[in-house]
Short mmCIF file of C-alpha atoms (C1' of nucleotides) in Angstrom, two decimals:
data_model
loop_
_atom_site.label_atom_id
_atom_site.label_comp_id
_atom_site.label_asym_id
_atom_site.label_seq_id
_atom_site.Cartn_x
_atom_site.Cartn_y
_atom_site.Cartn_z
CA UNK R 1 51.68 10.10 -16.34
CA UNK R 2 52.43 8.82 -19.93
CA UNK R 3 49.67 6.43 -21.99
CA UNK R 4 51.33 3.08 -22.64
CA UNK R 5 51.40 4.33 -26.47
CA UNK R 6 53.66 7.44 -25.44
CA UNK R 7 55.79 5.04 -23.41
CA UNK R 8 56.55 2.98 -26.45
CA UNK R 9 57.57 6.16 -28.34
CA UNK R 10 59.64 7.27 -25.75
CA UNK R 11 61.58 4.15 -25.58
CA UNK R 12 61.83 3.84 -29.46
CA UNK R 13 63.33 7.13 -29.58
CA UNK R 14 65.72 6.63 -26.59
CA UNK R 15 67.23 3.43 -28.34
CA UNK R 16 67.32 4.92 -31.78
CA UNK R 17 69.07 8.28 -30.03
CA UNK R 18 72.03 5.76 -28.41
CA UNK R 19 74.92 7.15 -30.60
CA UNK R 20 73.93 10.54 -32.35
CA UNK R 21 71.27 11.93 -30.13
CA UNK R 22 69.44 13.02 -33.33
CA UNK R 23 66.70 10.80 -34.76
CA UNK R 24 64.62 11.56 -37.90
CA UNK R 25 60.87 10.86 -37.86
CA UNK R 26 61.02 8.28 -40.84
CA UNK R 27 63.50 6.20 -38.96
CA UNK R 28 61.19 6.36 -35.71
CA UNK R 29 58.40 5.47 -38.03
CA UNK R 30 60.40 2.44 -38.97
CA UNK R 31 61.06 1.24 -35.78
CA UNK R 32 57.96 1.49 -34.55
CA UNK R 33 55.88 0.65 -37.47
CA UNK R 34 53.55 3.20 -37.27
CA UNK R 35 53.23 5.50 -40.50
CA UNK R 36 54.61 9.05 -40.50
CA UNK R 37 51.86 11.00 -40.05
CA UNK R 38 50.80 9.42 -36.57
CA UNK R 39 54.53 10.12 -35.50
CA UNK R 40 54.45 13.46 -36.31
CA UNK R 41 51.74 14.41 -34.35
CA UNK R 42 52.49 12.31 -31.76
CA UNK R 43 55.84 14.06 -31.50
CA UNK R 44 53.95 17.31 -31.25
CA UNK R 45 51.98 16.11 -28.65
CA UNK R 46 55.55 14.90 -26.71
CA UNK R 47 56.53 18.17 -27.40
CA UNK R 48 53.90 19.89 -25.59
CA UNK R 49 54.75 17.60 -22.61
CA UNK R 50 58.21 18.81 -22.67
CA UNK R 51 59.47 15.17 -23.69
CA UNK R 52 61.11 15.93 -26.98
CA UNK R 53 62.42 18.76 -29.08
CA UNK R 54 60.40 19.19 -31.86
CA UNK R 55 61.06 22.06 -35.05
CA UNK R 56 59.57 21.24 -38.64
CA UNK R 57 62.01 19.64 -40.67
CA UNK R 58 64.47 19.10 -38.27
CA UNK R 59 65.88 15.86 -36.41
CA UNK R 60 63.91 14.78 -33.00
CA UNK R 61 65.76 15.42 -29.71
CA UNK R 62 64.67 13.73 -26.17
CA UNK R 63 64.60 16.52 -23.77
CA UNK R 64 66.35 15.49 -20.13
CA UNK R 65 63.12 15.11 -18.98
CA UNK R 66 62.26 12.87 -21.89
CA UNK R 67 65.45 11.01 -21.56
CA UNK R 68 64.96 10.18 -17.84
CA UNK R 69 61.40 8.76 -18.50
CA UNK R 70 62.44 6.65 -21.56
CA UNK R 71 65.41 5.46 -19.22
CA UNK R 72 63.02 4.28 -16.65
CA UNK R 73 61.23 2.17 -18.68
CA UNK R 74 64.08 0.49 -19.69
CA UNK R 75 65.11 0.08 -16.28
CA UNK R 76 61.61 -1.41 -15.61
CA UNK R 77 62.10 -3.99 -19.00
CA UNK R 78 65.34 -5.04 -18.17
CA UNK R 79 64.73 -5.77 -13.88
CA UNK R 80 61.62 -7.84 -15.46
CA UNK R 81 64.09 -9.40 -17.75
CA UNK R 82 66.50 -10.27 -15.21
CA UNK R 83 63.47 -11.47 -12.82
CA UNK R 84 62.44 -13.59 -15.18
CA UNK R 85 65.65 -15.67 -15.91
CA UNK R 86 66.86 -15.23 -12.49
CA UNK R 87 63.96 -15.49 -10.05
CA UNK R 88 61.48 -17.41 -12.54
CA UNK R 89 63.40 -19.92 -14.75
CA UNK R 90 63.14 -18.58 -18.04
CA UNK R 91 65.72 -18.76 -20.73
CA UNK R 92 67.22 -15.60 -22.09
CA UNK R 93 65.41 -16.06 -25.39
CA UNK R 94 61.86 -16.14 -23.84
CA UNK R 95 61.86 -13.18 -21.58
CA UNK R 96 61.56 -10.30 -24.41
CA UNK R 97 57.55 -10.27 -25.20
CA UNK R 98 56.69 -10.61 -21.59
CA UNK R 99 59.12 -7.74 -20.53
CA UNK R 100 57.75 -5.50 -22.96
CA UNK R 101 54.20 -5.73 -21.52
CA UNK R 102 55.42 -5.86 -17.87
CA UNK R 103 57.51 -2.52 -18.44
CA UNK R 104 54.34 -0.40 -18.25
CA UNK R 105 53.15 -1.67 -15.07
CA UNK R 106 52.75 1.33 -12.94
CA UNK R 107 54.12 0.54 -9.66
CA UNK R 108 57.36 1.63 -7.99
CA UNK R 109 57.20 -1.01 -5.29
CA UNK R 110 57.22 -3.98 -7.75
CA UNK R 111 60.15 -2.87 -9.58
CA UNK R 112 62.22 -1.96 -6.42
CA UNK R 113 61.12 -5.30 -5.10
CA UNK R 114 62.81 -7.19 -8.16
CA UNK R 115 65.72 -5.16 -7.73
CA UNK R 116 66.32 -5.75 -4.15
CA UNK R 117 65.58 -9.57 -4.73
CA UNK R 118 67.70 -9.61 -7.75
CA UNK R 119 70.45 -7.87 -5.74
CA UNK R 120 70.54 -4.64 -7.71
CA UNK R 121 71.98 -6.03 -10.88
CA UNK R 122 74.21 -4.11 -13.11
CA UNK R 123 72.77 -5.62 -16.58
CA UNK R 124 70.20 -7.46 -18.07
CA UNK R 125 70.46 -11.33 -18.96
CA UNK R 126 71.44 -9.97 -22.49
CA UNK R 127 74.11 -7.88 -20.98
CA UNK R 128 72.68 -4.32 -21.46
CA UNK R 129 72.86 -2.13 -18.66
CA UNK R 130 70.09 -1.38 -16.26
CA UNK R 131 69.62 2.04 -16.11
CA UNK R 132 69.50 3.46 -12.41
CA UNK R 133 66.74 4.99 -10.41
CA UNK R 134 67.33 8.43 -12.41
CA UNK R 135 67.29 6.67 -15.76
CA UNK R 136 70.42 7.22 -16.37
CA UNK R 137 72.05 4.67 -18.66
CA UNK R 138 75.91 3.82 -19.01
CA UNK R 139 77.68 1.29 -21.35
CA UNK R 140 80.81 -0.36 -20.65
CA UNK R 141 83.48 -0.13 -23.20
CA UNK R 142 82.63 -3.26 -25.17
CA UNK R 143 83.79 -3.78 -28.67
CA UNK R 144 81.85 -6.22 -31.25
CA UNK R 145 83.43 -9.48 -31.68
CA UNK R 146 83.56 -8.73 -35.34
CA UNK R 147 86.12 -5.98 -34.69
CA UNK R 148 88.87 -8.52 -32.81
CA UNK R 149 91.59 -9.98 -34.54
CA UNK R 150 92.53 -13.15 -34.83
CA UNK R 151 94.47 -14.69 -31.90
CA UNK R 152 92.85 -12.27 -29.25
CA UNK R 153 91.18 -13.88 -26.28
CA UNK R 154 87.69 -12.35 -25.22
CA UNK R 155 84.89 -12.74 -23.07
CA UNK R 156 81.33 -12.48 -24.39
CA UNK R 157 79.95 -9.52 -22.51
CA UNK R 158 76.60 -8.74 -24.38
CA UNK R 159 74.52 -9.55 -27.20
CA UNK R 160 73.08 -6.65 -29.72
CA UNK R 161 70.16 -8.78 -30.55
CA UNK R 162 67.30 -9.79 -28.52
CA UNK R 163 65.17 -11.73 -30.62
CA UNK R 164 64.09 -15.22 -29.67
CA UNK R 165 65.38 -16.66 -32.91
CA UNK R 166 69.19 -15.29 -32.48
CA UNK R 167 69.10 -16.24 -28.91
CA UNK R 168 67.92 -19.90 -29.97
CA UNK R 169 71.10 -20.14 -32.09
CA UNK R 170 73.24 -18.91 -29.43
CA UNK R 171 71.74 -21.52 -27.40
CA UNK R 172 72.19 -24.15 -29.93
CA UNK R 173 76.17 -23.32 -29.87
CA UNK R 174 76.26 -23.41 -26.12
CA UNK R 175 77.19 -19.70 -26.33
CA UNK R 176 76.33 -17.45 -23.25
CA UNK R 177 77.21 -14.25 -21.27
CA UNK R 178 80.81 -14.42 -19.56
CA UNK R 179 82.33 -17.56 -22.00
CA UNK R 180 85.86 -17.00 -22.81
CA UNK R 181 86.31 -17.35 -26.54
CA UNK R 182 89.68 -17.69 -28.52
CA UNK R 183 89.79 -16.27 -32.20
CA UNK R 184 91.59 -19.08 -34.25
CA UNK R 185 91.33 -17.41 -37.55
CA UNK R 186 89.50 -14.83 -39.55
CA UNK R 187 88.34 -15.24 -43.04
CA UNK R 188 89.13 -11.84 -44.66
CA UNK R 189 86.64 -12.90 -47.80
CA UNK R 190 83.27 -12.69 -45.54
CA UNK R 191 84.56 -11.68 -42.26
CA UNK R 192 83.64 -15.31 -40.71
CA UNK R 193 85.39 -16.08 -37.81
CA UNK R 194 86.71 -19.90 -36.42
CA UNK R 195 86.56 -19.72 -32.63
CA UNK R 196 87.05 -21.91 -29.93
CA UNK R 197 85.39 -22.07 -26.47
CA UNK R 198 84.48 -24.73 -23.98
CA UNK R 199 84.21 -27.99 -25.54
CA UNK R 200 84.16 -26.54 -29.07
CA UNK R 201 87.51 -26.57 -30.49
CA UNK R 202 86.66 -24.95 -34.20
CA UNK R 203 83.39 -23.49 -34.68
CA UNK R 204 82.76 -21.14 -37.35
CA UNK R 205 80.52 -17.72 -36.91
CA UNK R 206 79.30 -15.62 -39.76
CA UNK R 207 79.80 -12.34 -39.43
CA UNK R 208 75.96 -11.68 -39.16
CA UNK R 209 76.55 -13.32 -35.69
CA UNK R 210 79.89 -11.66 -35.01
CA UNK R 211 78.14 -8.35 -35.30
CA UNK R 212 75.72 -8.68 -32.47
CA UNK R 213 77.79 -9.97 -29.96
CA UNK R 214 79.65 -7.52 -27.82
CA UNK R 215 83.18 -8.77 -26.16
CA UNK R 216 85.72 -7.22 -23.74
CA UNK R 217 89.32 -8.65 -23.05
CA UNK R 218 89.53 -11.37 -21.22
CA UNK R 219 90.64 -10.80 -17.56
CA UNK R 220 88.89 -7.52 -16.60
CA UNK Z 1 41.77 -11.53 -28.46
CA UNK Z 2 40.07 -8.85 -25.96
CA UNK Z 3 40.76 -5.57 -25.05
CA UNK Z 4 42.05 -4.36 -21.68
CA UNK Z 5 38.55 -3.04 -21.71
CA UNK Z 6 36.70 -5.79 -22.55
CA UNK Z 7 38.43 -7.77 -19.93
CA UNK Z 8 37.71 -5.13 -17.27
CA UNK Z 9 33.64 -5.09 -18.02
CA UNK Z 10 33.89 -9.15 -18.05
CA UNK Z 11 35.62 -9.39 -14.67
CA UNK Z 12 32.87 -7.16 -13.46
CA UNK Z 13 30.38 -8.91 -15.04
CA UNK Z 14 31.62 -12.07 -13.53
CA UNK Z 15 31.82 -11.11 -9.91
CA UNK Z 16 28.47 -9.43 -9.93
CA UNK Z 17 27.22 -12.43 -11.71
CA UNK Z 18 28.39 -14.61 -8.65
CA UNK Z 19 24.91 -15.67 -6.89
CA UNK Z 20 22.04 -14.68 -8.98
CA UNK Z 21 23.73 -15.05 -12.46
CA UNK Z 22 22.08 -11.87 -13.81
CA UNK Z 23 23.23 -8.53 -13.62
CA UNK Z 24 21.53 -5.00 -14.48
CA UNK Z 25 23.08 -2.58 -16.66
CA UNK Z 26 22.96 0.06 -13.95
CA UNK Z 27 24.74 -1.98 -11.43
CA UNK Z 28 27.36 -2.97 -14.01
CA UNK Z 29 27.80 1.02 -14.41
CA UNK Z 30 28.10 1.53 -10.77
CA UNK Z 31 30.47 -1.07 -10.13
CA UNK Z 32 32.68 -0.10 -13.17
CA UNK Z 33 32.30 3.86 -12.76
CA UNK Z 34 31.07 4.13 -16.42
CA UNK Z 35 28.19 5.47 -17.39
CA UNK Z 36 25.22 3.55 -18.29
CA UNK Z 37 25.11 4.66 -22.17
CA UNK Z 38 28.76 3.42 -22.45
CA UNK Z 39 28.12 0.15 -20.56
CA UNK Z 40 25.05 -0.75 -23.21
CA UNK Z 41 27.08 -0.40 -26.09
CA UNK Z 42 29.85 -2.30 -25.03
CA UNK Z 43 27.43 -4.99 -23.99
CA UNK Z 44 26.40 -5.22 -27.78
CA UNK Z 45 29.53 -5.67 -28.98
CA UNK Z 46 30.46 -8.43 -26.29
CA UNK Z 47 27.23 -10.02 -27.39
CA UNK Z 48 28.27 -9.74 -31.13
CA UNK Z 49 31.71 -11.84 -29.56
CA UNK Z 50 29.44 -14.20 -28.43
CA UNK Z 51 30.64 -13.53 -24.58
CA UNK Z 52 27.37 -12.17 -23.15
CA UNK Z 53 23.78 -13.17 -23.91
CA UNK Z 54 21.95 -9.02 -24.51
CA UNK Z 55 18.30 -8.78 -24.93
CA UNK Z 56 17.04 -5.24 -24.43
CA UNK Z 57 16.03 -4.07 -20.98
CA UNK Z 58 16.37 -7.62 -19.79
CA UNK Z 59 19.30 -8.50 -17.33
CA UNK Z 60 22.56 -9.21 -18.55
CA UNK Z 61 24.07 -13.08 -18.04
CA UNK Z 62 27.36 -14.21 -19.53
CA UNK Z 63 27.92 -17.19 -22.04
CA UNK Z 64 29.80 -20.27 -21.10
CA UNK Z 65 32.44 -18.45 -23.14
CA UNK Z 66 32.26 -15.14 -21.41
CA UNK Z 67 32.33 -17.13 -17.92
CA UNK Z 68 35.14 -18.91 -18.87
CA UNK Z 69 37.34 -15.90 -20.00
CA UNK Z 70 36.59 -14.06 -17.31
CA UNK Z 71 37.67 -17.17 -15.13
CA UNK Z 72 40.96 -17.12 -16.58
CA UNK Z 73 41.53 -13.15 -15.67
CA UNK Z 74 40.41 -13.92 -12.36
CA UNK Z 75 42.95 -16.91 -12.50
CA UNK Z 76 45.82 -14.29 -13.58
CA UNK Z 77 44.82 -12.29 -11.22
CA UNK Z 78 44.78 -14.46 -8.16
CA UNK Z 79 47.75 -16.11 -8.94
CA UNK Z 80 49.87 -12.91 -9.21
CA UNK Z 81 48.37 -11.67 -5.83
CA UNK Z 82 49.77 -15.31 -4.29
CA UNK Z 83 53.36 -14.65 -6.26
CA UNK Z 84 53.40 -11.22 -4.89
CA UNK Z 85 52.79 -12.60 -1.60
CA UNK Z 86 54.73 -15.78 -1.40
CA UNK Z 87 57.55 -15.21 -3.72
CA UNK Z 88 57.98 -11.37 -3.53
CA UNK Z 89 57.43 -10.83 0.09
CA UNK Z 90 54.39 -8.06 -0.56
CA UNK Z 91 51.67 -7.90 2.29
CA UNK Z 92 48.06 -9.09 1.48
CA UNK Z 93 47.15 -5.56 2.05
CA UNK Z 94 49.73 -4.57 -1.05
CA UNK Z 95 49.02 -6.51 -3.84
CA UNK Z 96 45.62 -5.63 -5.31
CA UNK Z 97 46.37 -2.99 -7.44
CA UNK Z 98 49.52 -4.49 -8.76
CA UNK Z 99 47.47 -7.72 -9.57
CA UNK Z 100 45.00 -5.35 -11.06
CA UNK Z 101 47.52 -4.51 -13.95
CA UNK Z 102 49.44 -7.64 -14.25
CA UNK Z 103 46.35 -9.97 -14.92
CA UNK Z 104 46.29 -8.35 -18.20
CA UNK Z 105 49.57 -9.42 -19.49
CA UNK Z 106 49.47 -11.87 -22.41
CA UNK Z 107 51.50 -14.82 -21.79
CA UNK Z 108 50.55 -18.22 -20.93
CA UNK Z 109 54.14 -19.23 -19.78
CA UNK Z 110 54.22 -16.20 -17.31
CA UNK Z 111 51.33 -17.27 -15.40
CA UNK Z 112 52.05 -21.37 -15.76
CA UNK Z 113 55.33 -20.70 -14.01
CA UNK Z 114 54.40 -18.72 -11.22
CA UNK Z 115 51.60 -21.68 -11.11
CA UNK Z 116 54.49 -24.10 -10.96
CA UNK Z 117 56.62 -22.07 -8.51
CA UNK Z 118 53.64 -21.57 -5.95
CA UNK Z 119 53.23 -25.35 -6.18
CA UNK Z 120 49.37 -25.14 -7.59
CA UNK Z 121 47.62 -23.31 -4.93
CA UNK Z 122 44.11 -23.20 -4.70
CA UNK Z 123 43.41 -19.98 -3.03
CA UNK Z 124 44.69 -16.63 -3.41
CA UNK Z 125 46.00 -14.69 -0.28
CA UNK Z 126 42.66 -13.35 0.40
CA UNK Z 127 41.54 -16.64 0.64
CA UNK Z 128 39.48 -16.80 -2.55
CA UNK Z 129 39.62 -19.57 -4.81
CA UNK Z 130 41.90 -19.84 -8.01
CA UNK Z 131 39.86 -20.66 -10.92
CA UNK Z 132 41.38 -23.30 -12.59
CA UNK Z 133 42.89 -23.54 -16.39
CA UNK Z 134 39.28 -23.73 -17.44
CA UNK Z 135 38.40 -20.42 -15.81
CA UNK Z 136 35.95 -22.77 -13.45
CA UNK Z 137 35.76 -21.07 -10.15
CA UNK Z 138 34.18 -23.00 -7.07
CA UNK Z 139 34.16 -21.59 -3.57
CA UNK Z 140 34.08 -23.84 -0.75
CA UNK Z 141 31.62 -23.48 1.82
CA UNK Z 142 32.25 -20.89 4.01
CA UNK Z 143 29.96 -18.47 6.33
CA UNK Z 144 30.29 -14.91 7.43
CA UNK Z 145 31.57 -14.66 10.84
CA UNK Z 146 28.44 -12.39 11.46
CA UNK Z 147 26.34 -15.63 11.04
CA UNK Z 148 28.12 -17.22 13.52
CA UNK Z 149 26.80 -17.53 17.33
CA UNK Z 150 28.41 -17.17 20.73
CA UNK Z 151 30.46 -19.85 22.01
CA UNK Z 152 31.52 -21.36 18.42
CA UNK Z 153 35.09 -21.72 17.55
CA UNK Z 154 36.02 -21.12 13.93
CA UNK Z 155 38.85 -20.81 11.63
CA UNK Z 156 39.14 -17.40 9.58
CA UNK Z 157 39.28 -18.85 6.14
CA UNK Z 158 38.62 -15.67 3.88
CA UNK Z 159 38.01 -11.90 3.16
CA UNK Z 160 35.18 -10.17 1.11
CA UNK Z 161 37.18 -6.99 1.00
CA UNK Z 162 40.60 -6.41 -0.16
CA UNK Z 163 40.91 -3.05 0.02
CA UNK Z 164 44.24 -1.68 1.84
CA UNK Z 165 42.17 -0.01 3.91
CA UNK Z 166 40.46 -3.29 5.44
CA UNK Z 167 43.38 -5.36 5.30
CA UNK Z 168 45.62 -2.80 7.19
CA UNK Z 169 42.77 -2.77 9.97
CA UNK Z 170 42.89 -6.52 10.11
CA UNK Z 171 47.01 -6.61 10.20
CA UNK Z 172 46.66 -3.79 13.11
CA UNK Z 173 44.30 -6.50 15.16
CA UNK Z 174 46.83 -9.79 13.95
CA UNK Z 175 43.81 -11.29 11.93
CA UNK Z 176 44.91 -13.57 9.43
CA UNK Z 177 43.80 -16.57 7.39
CA UNK Z 178 44.06 -19.57 9.40
CA UNK Z 179 43.69 -18.15 12.78
CA UNK Z 180 41.51 -20.05 15.09
CA UNK Z 181 38.76 -17.69 16.74
CA UNK Z 182 36.57 -18.23 19.59
CA UNK Z 183 33.10 -16.15 19.80
CA UNK Z 184 32.52 -15.08 23.61
CA UNK Z 185 29.67 -12.75 23.18
CA UNK Z 186 27.62 -11.33 20.73
CA UNK Z 187 25.95 -7.58 21.14
CA UNK Z 188 22.34 -8.04 19.82
CA UNK Z 189 22.00 -4.40 19.73
CA UNK Z 190 24.60 -3.78 17.22
CA UNK Z 191 25.89 -7.24 16.42
CA UNK Z 192 29.26 -6.67 17.59
CA UNK Z 193 31.09 -9.79 18.60
CA UNK Z 194 33.82 -10.13 21.59
CA UNK Z 195 36.30 -12.53 20.21
CA UNK Z 196 39.66 -14.07 21.47
CA UNK Z 197 42.12 -15.54 19.44
CA UNK Z 198 46.05 -15.67 19.65
CA UNK Z 199 47.33 -13.02 22.74
CA UNK Z 200 43.78 -11.64 22.46
CA UNK Z 201 41.25 -12.46 24.93
CA UNK Z 202 38.57 -10.22 24.42
CA UNK Z 203 38.90 -8.09 21.38
CA UNK Z 204 35.44 -6.31 19.76
CA UNK Z 205 34.69 -6.58 16.12
CA UNK Z 206 31.69 -4.45 14.65
CA UNK Z 207 29.39 -6.10 12.48
CA UNK Z 208 30.92 -4.12 9.67
CA UNK Z 209 33.79 -6.25 9.91
CA UNK Z 210 32.44 -9.29 10.73
CA UNK Z 211 30.17 -9.12 7.38
CA UNK Z 212 33.33 -8.96 5.64
CA UNK Z 213 34.86 -12.29 7.05
CA UNK Z 214 34.48 -15.72 5.93
CA UNK Z 215 35.01 -18.68 8.18
CA UNK Z 216 34.65 -22.24 8.78
CA UNK Z 217 33.99 -24.60 11.92
CA UNK Z 218 37.70 -25.32 13.55
CA UNK Z 219 38.75 -28.83 12.67
CA UNK Z 220 38.18 -29.28 8.76
"C1'" DA V 1 71.58 24.03 -61.49
"C1'" DT V 2 68.06 21.79 -62.37
"C1'" DA V 3 65.31 17.36 -61.45
"C1'" DT V 4 64.17 13.55 -59.06
"C1'" DA V 5 64.24 11.14 -54.75
"C1'" DA V 6 63.58 10.59 -50.00
"C1'" DA V 7 61.81 12.92 -45.70
"C1'" DG V 8 58.42 15.54 -43.81
"C1'" DT V 9 53.95 18.00 -42.86
"C1'" DT V 10 48.73 18.96 -43.26
"C1'" DA V 11 44.00 17.80 -43.80
"C1'" DG V 12 41.07 14.46 -43.27
"C1'" DC V 13 38.88 10.39 -42.06
"C1'" DT V 14 38.04 5.81 -39.15
"C1'" DG V 15 37.48 2.94 -34.68
"C1'" DG V 16 37.70 2.31 -29.95
"C1'" DC V 17 35.84 3.93 -25.50
"C1'" DT V 18 34.25 7.62 -23.42
"C1'" DC V 19 30.58 11.51 -22.21
"C1'" DT V 20 25.66 13.94 -22.02
"C1'" DA V 21 20.73 14.95 -23.53
"C1'" DA V 22 16.57 13.28 -24.64
"C1'" DC V 23 13.64 9.68 -24.93
"C1'" DA V 24 11.58 4.57 -23.83
"C1'" DA V 25 10.64 0.91 -20.93
"C1'" DA V 26 9.65 -1.39 -16.59
"C1'" DT V 27 9.06 -1.02 -11.71
"C1'" DA V 28 7.21 1.28 -7.30
"C1'" DA V 29 4.23 4.44 -4.98
"C1'" DA V 30 0.24 7.22 -4.35
"C1'" DT G 1 -4.45 2.57 -11.87
"C1'" DT G 2 -2.51 6.52 -12.70
"C1'" DT G 3 1.99 8.88 -11.51
"C1'" DA G 4 6.58 9.12 -10.29
"C1'" DT G 5 10.81 6.62 -10.24
"C1'" DT G 6 14.49 3.92 -11.67
"C1'" DT G 7 16.55 1.66 -15.15
"C1'" DG G 8 17.64 1.12 -19.87
"C1'" DT G 9 18.20 2.81 -24.91
"C1'" DT G 10 19.31 6.10 -28.87
"C1'" DA G 11 21.65 9.84 -30.54
"C1'" DG G 12 25.26 12.91 -31.14
"C1'" DA G 13 29.27 13.88 -29.80
"C1'" DG G 14 34.80 14.38 -28.47
"C1'" DC G 15 39.43 12.41 -27.48
"C1'" DC G 16 42.98 9.07 -28.73
"C1'" DA G 17 45.78 7.01 -31.60
"C1'" DG G 18 45.89 4.70 -35.90
"C1'" DC G 19 45.42 5.86 -41.05
"C1'" DT G 20 45.56 7.54 -46.65
"C1'" DA G 21 46.14 11.12 -49.98
"C1'" DA G 22 48.04 15.43 -51.26
"C1'" DC G 23 51.40 18.53 -50.68
"C1'" DT G 24 56.00 20.73 -49.19
"C1'" DT G 25 60.91 21.20 -47.69
"C1'" DT G 26 65.32 18.91 -47.71
"C1'" DA G 27 68.59 16.00 -49.60
"C1'" DT G 28 70.60 13.47 -53.67
"C1'" DA G 29 71.66 12.69 -58.63
"C1'" DT G 30 72.83 13.90 -62.98
#
DNA sequence: ATATAAAGTTAGCTGGCTCTAACAAATAAA
DNA sequence: TTTATTTGTTAGAGCCAGCTAACTTTATAT
């Protein structure tokens, strides 16, 4: 069994290793807001437990076991977020902090029950995929709204930032998952977009925002 | 803010102090399965934080602040148990261990939401009262089934033992809260009782069992 | 190619929570 | 009332997960 602390390291490693698969100690240190020497010794400990590959001065990589365990924690986190929103009436901007705590609960039955009650959801309230029971996570092929062009019509599929602040901003603009958005214009200077959706006919989104929104072509 | 460890000490102190209000270090040590010197130093720490009254060689007592904080943790525990049973479909024998973990979650909104969804319940699935938002707990005037006499008809109001083993035993006999039970006979030798309820016309309960069942007169 | 900067490591310390061993006080028994 | 037992306390140690300071290695810039 891994400690709560170890679980947090695994989760951070998993999310940082998303693309390249490799993570630097420094990078991990910043993500967790824990000093490098502390991270360093924890990596040795996790290497002992066969959860990470560790060699001096080389980047960190999760082992299959480590990736699986991290995935299972993320599964618990995302099932919890879904449960909080769908079954308890929380807003998508309120659930991250609570799930951060609930994800450490040791009870397979508890999360299995959530899964059943939710009807085996594939994504969480922010559009992120929920890993399966083996901790395996697969993202659908989304692209950032910022990479789309004027004239395209897209469906908002996920957000890359689950902070209360960002989601509250989206709420204030009535932006939510599943929404069909048409790009009316892209400002070449700063990348800001004028879009229309629902009752909104000409709303401007800064690149800071469009960078954090994942979309897919309408009608998929 | 109190640590998870401190919360467990407070909770144990609260439940041991139920009647007399005073608890010995030794007694607390046994309840928590933590050695006396460890308990001793934790008591000094909690005394620093004004949660317990501590004087050398004298019994421990919770301060008002300590009792309030302990009550609030027990509130979270019991709301959770109720939620698990009523809203998630768990059996009353399955919820203790899960609630033991969930009770430490720091989120007023989470437990407030449970409270609302449950319709502000007064008791948990085992009949124990749920402390109010000030941590105040009041037991109704129940008595043990073992103290009742032949001929009486009683309603099963609460259980004094929430272990999986005991509750599974009760399940196997279809004994559940709210049930109307008639005492047909009491065996003077060992205090065992022959009772009838529901489909059961002559079931024998040992004193080990009747000691753990709280009842009130039928029709209250 | 060398100097500088960034990233990674080692050594040693701290606080929180646990322990054992040894001792002191209070209570119960002889 | 003296002794034995139980209960409570002190001292000292260990593990976990964090830290700072000092050093080494790797990467970057001049």
